[in-house]
mmCIF file of C-alpha atoms in Angstrom:
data_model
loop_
_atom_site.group_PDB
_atom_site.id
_atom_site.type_symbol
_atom_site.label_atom_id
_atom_site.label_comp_id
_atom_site.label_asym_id
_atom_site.label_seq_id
_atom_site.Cartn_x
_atom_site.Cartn_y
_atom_site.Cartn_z
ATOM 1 C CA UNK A 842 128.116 155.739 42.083
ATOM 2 C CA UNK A 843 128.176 152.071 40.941
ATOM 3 C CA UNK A 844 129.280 151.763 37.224
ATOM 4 C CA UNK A 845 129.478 147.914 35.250
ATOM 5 C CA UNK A 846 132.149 147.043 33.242
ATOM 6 C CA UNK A 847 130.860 148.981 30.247
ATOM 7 C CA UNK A 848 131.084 151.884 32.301
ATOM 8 C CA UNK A 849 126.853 152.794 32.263
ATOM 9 C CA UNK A 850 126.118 153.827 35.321
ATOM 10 C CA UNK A 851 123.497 151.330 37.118
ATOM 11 C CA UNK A 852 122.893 153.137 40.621
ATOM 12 C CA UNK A 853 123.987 156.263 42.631
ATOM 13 C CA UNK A 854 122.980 158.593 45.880
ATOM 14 C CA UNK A 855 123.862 161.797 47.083
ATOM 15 C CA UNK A 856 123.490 162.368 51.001
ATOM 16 C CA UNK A 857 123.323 166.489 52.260
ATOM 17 C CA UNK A 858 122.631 165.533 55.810
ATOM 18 C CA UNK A 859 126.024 166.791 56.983
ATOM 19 C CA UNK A 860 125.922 164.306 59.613
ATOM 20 C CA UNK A 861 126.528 161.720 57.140
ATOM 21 C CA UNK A 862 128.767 163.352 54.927
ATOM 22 C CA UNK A 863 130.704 164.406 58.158
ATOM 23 C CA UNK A 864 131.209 160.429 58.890
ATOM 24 C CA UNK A 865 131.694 159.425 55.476
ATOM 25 C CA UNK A 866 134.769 161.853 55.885
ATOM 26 C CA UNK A 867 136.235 160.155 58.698
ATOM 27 C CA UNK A 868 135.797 156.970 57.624
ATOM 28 C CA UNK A 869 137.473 157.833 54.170
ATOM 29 C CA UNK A 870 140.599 159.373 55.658
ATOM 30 C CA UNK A 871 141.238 156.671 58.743
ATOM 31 C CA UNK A 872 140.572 153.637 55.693
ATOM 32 C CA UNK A 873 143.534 156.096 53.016
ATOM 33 C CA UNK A 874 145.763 156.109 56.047
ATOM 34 C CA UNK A 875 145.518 152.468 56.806
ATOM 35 C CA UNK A 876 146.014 151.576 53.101
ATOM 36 C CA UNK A 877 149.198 153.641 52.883
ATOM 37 C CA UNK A 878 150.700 152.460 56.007
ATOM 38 C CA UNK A 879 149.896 148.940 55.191
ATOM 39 C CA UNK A 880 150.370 148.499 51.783
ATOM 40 C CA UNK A 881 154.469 149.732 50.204
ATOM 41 C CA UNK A 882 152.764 148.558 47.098
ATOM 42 C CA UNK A 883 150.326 151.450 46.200
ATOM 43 C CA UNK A 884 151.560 154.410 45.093
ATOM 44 C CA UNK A 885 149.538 157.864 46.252
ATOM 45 C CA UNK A 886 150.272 161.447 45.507
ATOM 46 C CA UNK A 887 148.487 164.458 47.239
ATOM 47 C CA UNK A 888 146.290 166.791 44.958
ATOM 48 C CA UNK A 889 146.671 169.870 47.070
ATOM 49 C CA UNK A 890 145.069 172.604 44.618
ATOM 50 C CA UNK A 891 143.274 172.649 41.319
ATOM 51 C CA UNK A 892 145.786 172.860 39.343
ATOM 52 C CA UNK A 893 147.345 169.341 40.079
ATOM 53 C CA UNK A 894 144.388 167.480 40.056
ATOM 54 C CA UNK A 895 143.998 165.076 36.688
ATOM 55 C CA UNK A 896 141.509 165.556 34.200
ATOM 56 C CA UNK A 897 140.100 162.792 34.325
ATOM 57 C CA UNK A 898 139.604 162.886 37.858
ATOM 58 C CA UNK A 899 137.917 166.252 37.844
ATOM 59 C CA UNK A 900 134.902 165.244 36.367
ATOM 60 C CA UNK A 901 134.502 163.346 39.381
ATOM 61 C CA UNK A 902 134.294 166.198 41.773
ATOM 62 C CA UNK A 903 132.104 167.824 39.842
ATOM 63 C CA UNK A 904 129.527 167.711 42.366
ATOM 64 C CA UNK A 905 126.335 169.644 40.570
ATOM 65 C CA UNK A 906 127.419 166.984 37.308
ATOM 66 C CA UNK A 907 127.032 164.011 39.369
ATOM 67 C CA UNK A 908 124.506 165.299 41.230
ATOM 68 C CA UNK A 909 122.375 165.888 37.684
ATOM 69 C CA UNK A 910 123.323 162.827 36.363
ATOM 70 C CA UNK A 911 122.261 160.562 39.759
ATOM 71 C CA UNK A 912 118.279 162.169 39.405
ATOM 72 C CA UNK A 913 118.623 161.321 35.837
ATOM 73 C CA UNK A 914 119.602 157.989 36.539
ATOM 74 C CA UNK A 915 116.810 157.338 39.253
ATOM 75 C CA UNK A 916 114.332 158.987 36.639
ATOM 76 C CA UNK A 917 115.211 156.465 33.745
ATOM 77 C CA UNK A 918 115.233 153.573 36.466
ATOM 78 C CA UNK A 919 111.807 154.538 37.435
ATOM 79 C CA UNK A 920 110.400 154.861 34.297
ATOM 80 C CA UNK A 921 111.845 151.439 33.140
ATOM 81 C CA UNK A 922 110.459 149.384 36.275
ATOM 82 C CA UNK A 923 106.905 150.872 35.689
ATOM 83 C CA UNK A 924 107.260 149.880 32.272
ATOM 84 C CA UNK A 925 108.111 147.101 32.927
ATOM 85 C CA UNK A 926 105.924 146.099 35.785
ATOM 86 C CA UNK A 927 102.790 147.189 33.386
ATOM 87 C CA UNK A 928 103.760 145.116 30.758
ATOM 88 C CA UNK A 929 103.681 142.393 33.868
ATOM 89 C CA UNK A 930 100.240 143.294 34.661
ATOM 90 C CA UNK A 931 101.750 144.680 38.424
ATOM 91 C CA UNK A 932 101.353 147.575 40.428
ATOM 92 C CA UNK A 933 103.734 149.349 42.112
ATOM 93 C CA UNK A 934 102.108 148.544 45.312
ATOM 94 C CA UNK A 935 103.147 145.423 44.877
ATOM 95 C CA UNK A 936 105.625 144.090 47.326
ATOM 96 C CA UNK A 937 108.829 142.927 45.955
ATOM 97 C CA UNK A 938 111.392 141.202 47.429
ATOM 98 C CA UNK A 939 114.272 142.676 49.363
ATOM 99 C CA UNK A 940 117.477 141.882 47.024
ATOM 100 C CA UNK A 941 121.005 141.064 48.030
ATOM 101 C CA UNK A 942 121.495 143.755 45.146
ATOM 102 C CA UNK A 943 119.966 143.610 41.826
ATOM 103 C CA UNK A 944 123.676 143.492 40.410
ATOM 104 C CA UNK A 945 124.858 140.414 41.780
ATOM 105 C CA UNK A 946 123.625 136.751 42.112
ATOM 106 C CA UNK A 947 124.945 134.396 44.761
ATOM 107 C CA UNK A 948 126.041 130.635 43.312
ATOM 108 C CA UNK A 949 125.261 127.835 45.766
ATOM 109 C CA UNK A 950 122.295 130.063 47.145
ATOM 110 C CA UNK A 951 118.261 129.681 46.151
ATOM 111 C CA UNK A 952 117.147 132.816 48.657
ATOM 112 C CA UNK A 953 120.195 135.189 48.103
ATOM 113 C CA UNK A 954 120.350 137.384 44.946
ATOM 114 C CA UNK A 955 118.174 138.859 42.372
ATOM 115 C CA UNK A 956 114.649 137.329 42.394
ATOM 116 C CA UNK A 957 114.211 133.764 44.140
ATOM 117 C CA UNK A 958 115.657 130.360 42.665
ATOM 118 C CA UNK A 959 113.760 128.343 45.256
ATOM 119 C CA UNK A 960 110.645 126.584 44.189
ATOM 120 C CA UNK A 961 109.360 125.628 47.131
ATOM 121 C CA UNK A 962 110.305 127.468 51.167
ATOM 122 C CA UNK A 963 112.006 123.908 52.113
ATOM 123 C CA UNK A 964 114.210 124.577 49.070
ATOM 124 C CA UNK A 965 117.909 125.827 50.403
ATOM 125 C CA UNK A 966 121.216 125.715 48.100
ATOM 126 C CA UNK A 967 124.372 124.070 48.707
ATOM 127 C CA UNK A 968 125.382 127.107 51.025
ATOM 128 C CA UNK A 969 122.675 126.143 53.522
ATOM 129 C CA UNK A 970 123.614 128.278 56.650
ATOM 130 C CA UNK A 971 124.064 131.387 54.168
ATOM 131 C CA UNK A 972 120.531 130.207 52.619
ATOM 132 C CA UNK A 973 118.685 130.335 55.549
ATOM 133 C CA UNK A 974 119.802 133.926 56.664
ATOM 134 C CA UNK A 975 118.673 135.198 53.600
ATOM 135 C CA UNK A 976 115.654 133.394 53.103
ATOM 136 C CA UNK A 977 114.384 134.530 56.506
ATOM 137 C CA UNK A 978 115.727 138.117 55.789
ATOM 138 C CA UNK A 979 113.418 137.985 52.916
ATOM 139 C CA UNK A 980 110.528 136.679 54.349
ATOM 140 C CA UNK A 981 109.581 137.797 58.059
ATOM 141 C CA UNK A 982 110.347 141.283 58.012
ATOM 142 C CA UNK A 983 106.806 142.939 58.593
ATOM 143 C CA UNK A 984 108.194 146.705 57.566
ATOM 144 C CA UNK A 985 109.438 146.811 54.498
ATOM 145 C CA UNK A 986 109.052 149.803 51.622
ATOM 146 C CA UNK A 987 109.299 147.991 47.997
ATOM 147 C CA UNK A 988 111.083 149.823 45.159
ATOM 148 C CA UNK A 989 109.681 153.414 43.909
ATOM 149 C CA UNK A 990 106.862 152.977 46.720
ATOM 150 C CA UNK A 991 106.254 155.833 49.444
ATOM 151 C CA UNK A 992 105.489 154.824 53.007
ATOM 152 C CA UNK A 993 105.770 155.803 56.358
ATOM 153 C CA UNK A 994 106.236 159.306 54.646
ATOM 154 C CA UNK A 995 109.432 157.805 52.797
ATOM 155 C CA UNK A 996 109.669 157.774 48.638
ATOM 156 C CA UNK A 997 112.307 154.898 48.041
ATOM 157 C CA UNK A 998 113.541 155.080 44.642
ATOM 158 C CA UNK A 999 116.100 152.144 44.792
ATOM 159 C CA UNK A 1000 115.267 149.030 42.900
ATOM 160 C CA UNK A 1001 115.388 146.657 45.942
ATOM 161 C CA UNK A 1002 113.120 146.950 48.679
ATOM 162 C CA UNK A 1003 114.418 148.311 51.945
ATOM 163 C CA UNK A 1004 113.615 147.017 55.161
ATOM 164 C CA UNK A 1005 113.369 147.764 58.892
ATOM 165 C CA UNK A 1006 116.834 148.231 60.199
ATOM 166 C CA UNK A 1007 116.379 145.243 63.248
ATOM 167 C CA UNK A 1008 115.532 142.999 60.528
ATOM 168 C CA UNK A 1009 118.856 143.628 58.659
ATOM 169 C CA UNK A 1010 120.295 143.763 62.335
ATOM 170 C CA UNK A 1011 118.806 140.220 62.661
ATOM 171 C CA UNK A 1012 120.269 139.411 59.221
ATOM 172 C CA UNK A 1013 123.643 140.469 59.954
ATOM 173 C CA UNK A 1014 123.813 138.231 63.291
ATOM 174 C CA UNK A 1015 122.568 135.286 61.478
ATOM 175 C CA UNK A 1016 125.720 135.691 59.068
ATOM 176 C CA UNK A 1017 128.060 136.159 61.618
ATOM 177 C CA UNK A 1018 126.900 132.898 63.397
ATOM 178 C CA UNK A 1019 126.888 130.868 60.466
ATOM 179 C CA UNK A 1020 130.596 131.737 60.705
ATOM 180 C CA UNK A 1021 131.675 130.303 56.830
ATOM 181 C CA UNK A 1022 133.239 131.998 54.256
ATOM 182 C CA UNK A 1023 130.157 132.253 51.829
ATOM 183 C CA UNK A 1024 128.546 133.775 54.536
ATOM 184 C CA UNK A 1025 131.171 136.595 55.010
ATOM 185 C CA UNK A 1026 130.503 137.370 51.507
ATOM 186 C CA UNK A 1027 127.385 137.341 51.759
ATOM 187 C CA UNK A 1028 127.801 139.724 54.570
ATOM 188 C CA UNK A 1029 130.460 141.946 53.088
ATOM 189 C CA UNK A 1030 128.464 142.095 49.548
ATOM 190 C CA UNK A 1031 125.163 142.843 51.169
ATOM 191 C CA UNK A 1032 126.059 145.636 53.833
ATOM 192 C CA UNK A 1033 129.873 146.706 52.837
ATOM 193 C CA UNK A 1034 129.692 147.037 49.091
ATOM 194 C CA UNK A 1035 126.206 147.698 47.729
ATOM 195 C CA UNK A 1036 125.568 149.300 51.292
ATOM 196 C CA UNK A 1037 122.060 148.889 51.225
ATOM 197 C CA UNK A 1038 119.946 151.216 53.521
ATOM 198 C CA UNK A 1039 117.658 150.239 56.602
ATOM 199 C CA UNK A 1040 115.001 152.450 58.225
ATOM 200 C CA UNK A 1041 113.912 152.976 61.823
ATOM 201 C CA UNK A 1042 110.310 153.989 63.543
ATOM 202 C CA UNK A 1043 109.986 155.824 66.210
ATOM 203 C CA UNK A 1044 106.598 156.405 68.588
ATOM 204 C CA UNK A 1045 106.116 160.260 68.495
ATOM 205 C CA UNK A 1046 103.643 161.646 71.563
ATOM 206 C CA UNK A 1047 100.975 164.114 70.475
ATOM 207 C CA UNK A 1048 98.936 165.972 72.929
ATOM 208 C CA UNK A 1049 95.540 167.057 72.246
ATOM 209 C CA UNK A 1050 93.475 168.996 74.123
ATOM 210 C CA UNK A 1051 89.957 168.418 74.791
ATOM 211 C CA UNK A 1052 87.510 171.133 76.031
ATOM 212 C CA UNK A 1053 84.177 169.904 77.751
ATOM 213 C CA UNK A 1054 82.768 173.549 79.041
ATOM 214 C CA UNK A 1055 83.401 176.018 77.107
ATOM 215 C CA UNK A 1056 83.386 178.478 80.254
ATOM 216 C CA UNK A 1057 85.502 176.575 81.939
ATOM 217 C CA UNK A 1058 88.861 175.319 80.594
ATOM 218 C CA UNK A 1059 90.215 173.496 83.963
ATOM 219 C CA UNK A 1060 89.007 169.909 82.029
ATOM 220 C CA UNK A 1061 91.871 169.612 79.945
ATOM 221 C CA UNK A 1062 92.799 166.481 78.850
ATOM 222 C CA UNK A 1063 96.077 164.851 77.480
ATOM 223 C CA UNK A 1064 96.087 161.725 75.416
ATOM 224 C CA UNK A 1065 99.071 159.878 73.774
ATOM 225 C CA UNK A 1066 99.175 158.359 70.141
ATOM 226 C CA UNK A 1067 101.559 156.250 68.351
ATOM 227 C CA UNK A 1068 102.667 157.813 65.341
ATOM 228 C CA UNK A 1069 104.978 155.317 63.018
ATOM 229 C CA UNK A 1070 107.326 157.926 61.759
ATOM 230 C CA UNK A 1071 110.584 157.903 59.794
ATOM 231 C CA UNK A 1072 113.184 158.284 62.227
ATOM 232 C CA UNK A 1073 116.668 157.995 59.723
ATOM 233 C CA UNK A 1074 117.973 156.147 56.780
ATOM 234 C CA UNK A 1075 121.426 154.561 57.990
ATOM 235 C CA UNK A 1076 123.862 151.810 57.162
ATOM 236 C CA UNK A 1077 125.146 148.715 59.080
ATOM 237 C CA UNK A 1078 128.575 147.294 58.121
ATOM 238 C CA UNK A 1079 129.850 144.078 58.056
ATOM 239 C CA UNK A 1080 132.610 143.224 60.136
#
């Protein structure tokens, strides 16, 4: 759930693949025990049964609540962006650009943030190494799935476009090479914070069979087709 300082909620998503949930786990427990063993600083108690946990902390695991109020949130987002894109005289096949978030804008940058500051493609901010990542990021990826569009049998209901996972793969390298501290921002914005998804294809083999006599069924014949499907939604972190 990401909330702005007003406390409206401006995006959420639930995940019941236990898989991820499983990981999320892990992750969440090894990242509490390095806080406490690092940090003398930050006080934590341990909410063992329902009677000690806070009030205002139970709303929060309230999972059917949350769960309600996430569709209702994608539901008013969706609405709003076709509003919004009729009133543009757009479609929603339209492609749209793949945002560093739709939350955040990145000073000393003309390709990274919402919507493009760059007039022209030689255009590149101050932060020029950072620039360039993002501007290719934006513009060479050839699978992409723009907001509230369905393809490759996928509905994506974000407001960013989400992209092939090698090109965020490529994106992430091209950070860590430019090696500055705008670009490990960047970086850590991008895939650690807003933890934008990626998608994967996958070549699936079909076999059809093909019968030239119907007497005789020894011609059988077994043909492969690519099949672009959607493989799994995952995130890449920034290190």
């Amino acid at each position: 759930m990401i909330y702005d300082g007003s406390g409206s909620l401006k995006d959420c998503e639930f995940v019941e693949d236990r898989r991820y949930v499983r990981a999320f786990r892990n992750k969440f427990r090894t990242n509490t025990r390095h806080i406490i063993a690092n940090s003398s600083a930050i006080a934590h108690r341990t909410i063992s049964t329902n009677v000690t946990i806070p009030k205002d902390v139970k709303k929060w695991l309230d999972y059917p609540r949350m769960k309600g109020l996430c569709k209702q949130n994608h539901k008013k987002l969706k609405e709003e962006l076709i509003s919004d894109r009729r009133r543009n005289g757009m479609t929603l096949s339209t492609r749209t650009r793949r945002d560093m978030s739709y939350l955040f804008q990145i000073p000393g940058t003309q390709w990274c943030g919402k919507g493009y500051r760059a007039t022209k493609y030689t255009h590149l901010g101050s932060f020029s190494k950072t620039d360039r990542c993002c501007r290719r990021h934006d513009t060479s990826c050839p699978y992409w799935i723009s907001a509230y569009e369905t393809k490759y049998g996928l509905f994506n209901w974000r407001l960013n476009t989400i992209m092939h996972c090698s090109c965020d793969e490529r994106f992430r390298a091209c950070l860590k090479m430019a090696d500055t501290s705008d670009a490990n921002f960047v970086g850590k914005l991008f895939f650690n914070i807003v933890q934008t998804k990626c998608f994967v294809l996958k070549v699936k083999k079909l076999t059809l069979q093909y019968i030239f006599n119907t007497s005789d069924l020894r011609n059988l014949q077994t043909q492969r087709r690519i099949q672009e499907q959607l493989l799994v939604m995952k995130n890449c972190f920034f290190t």
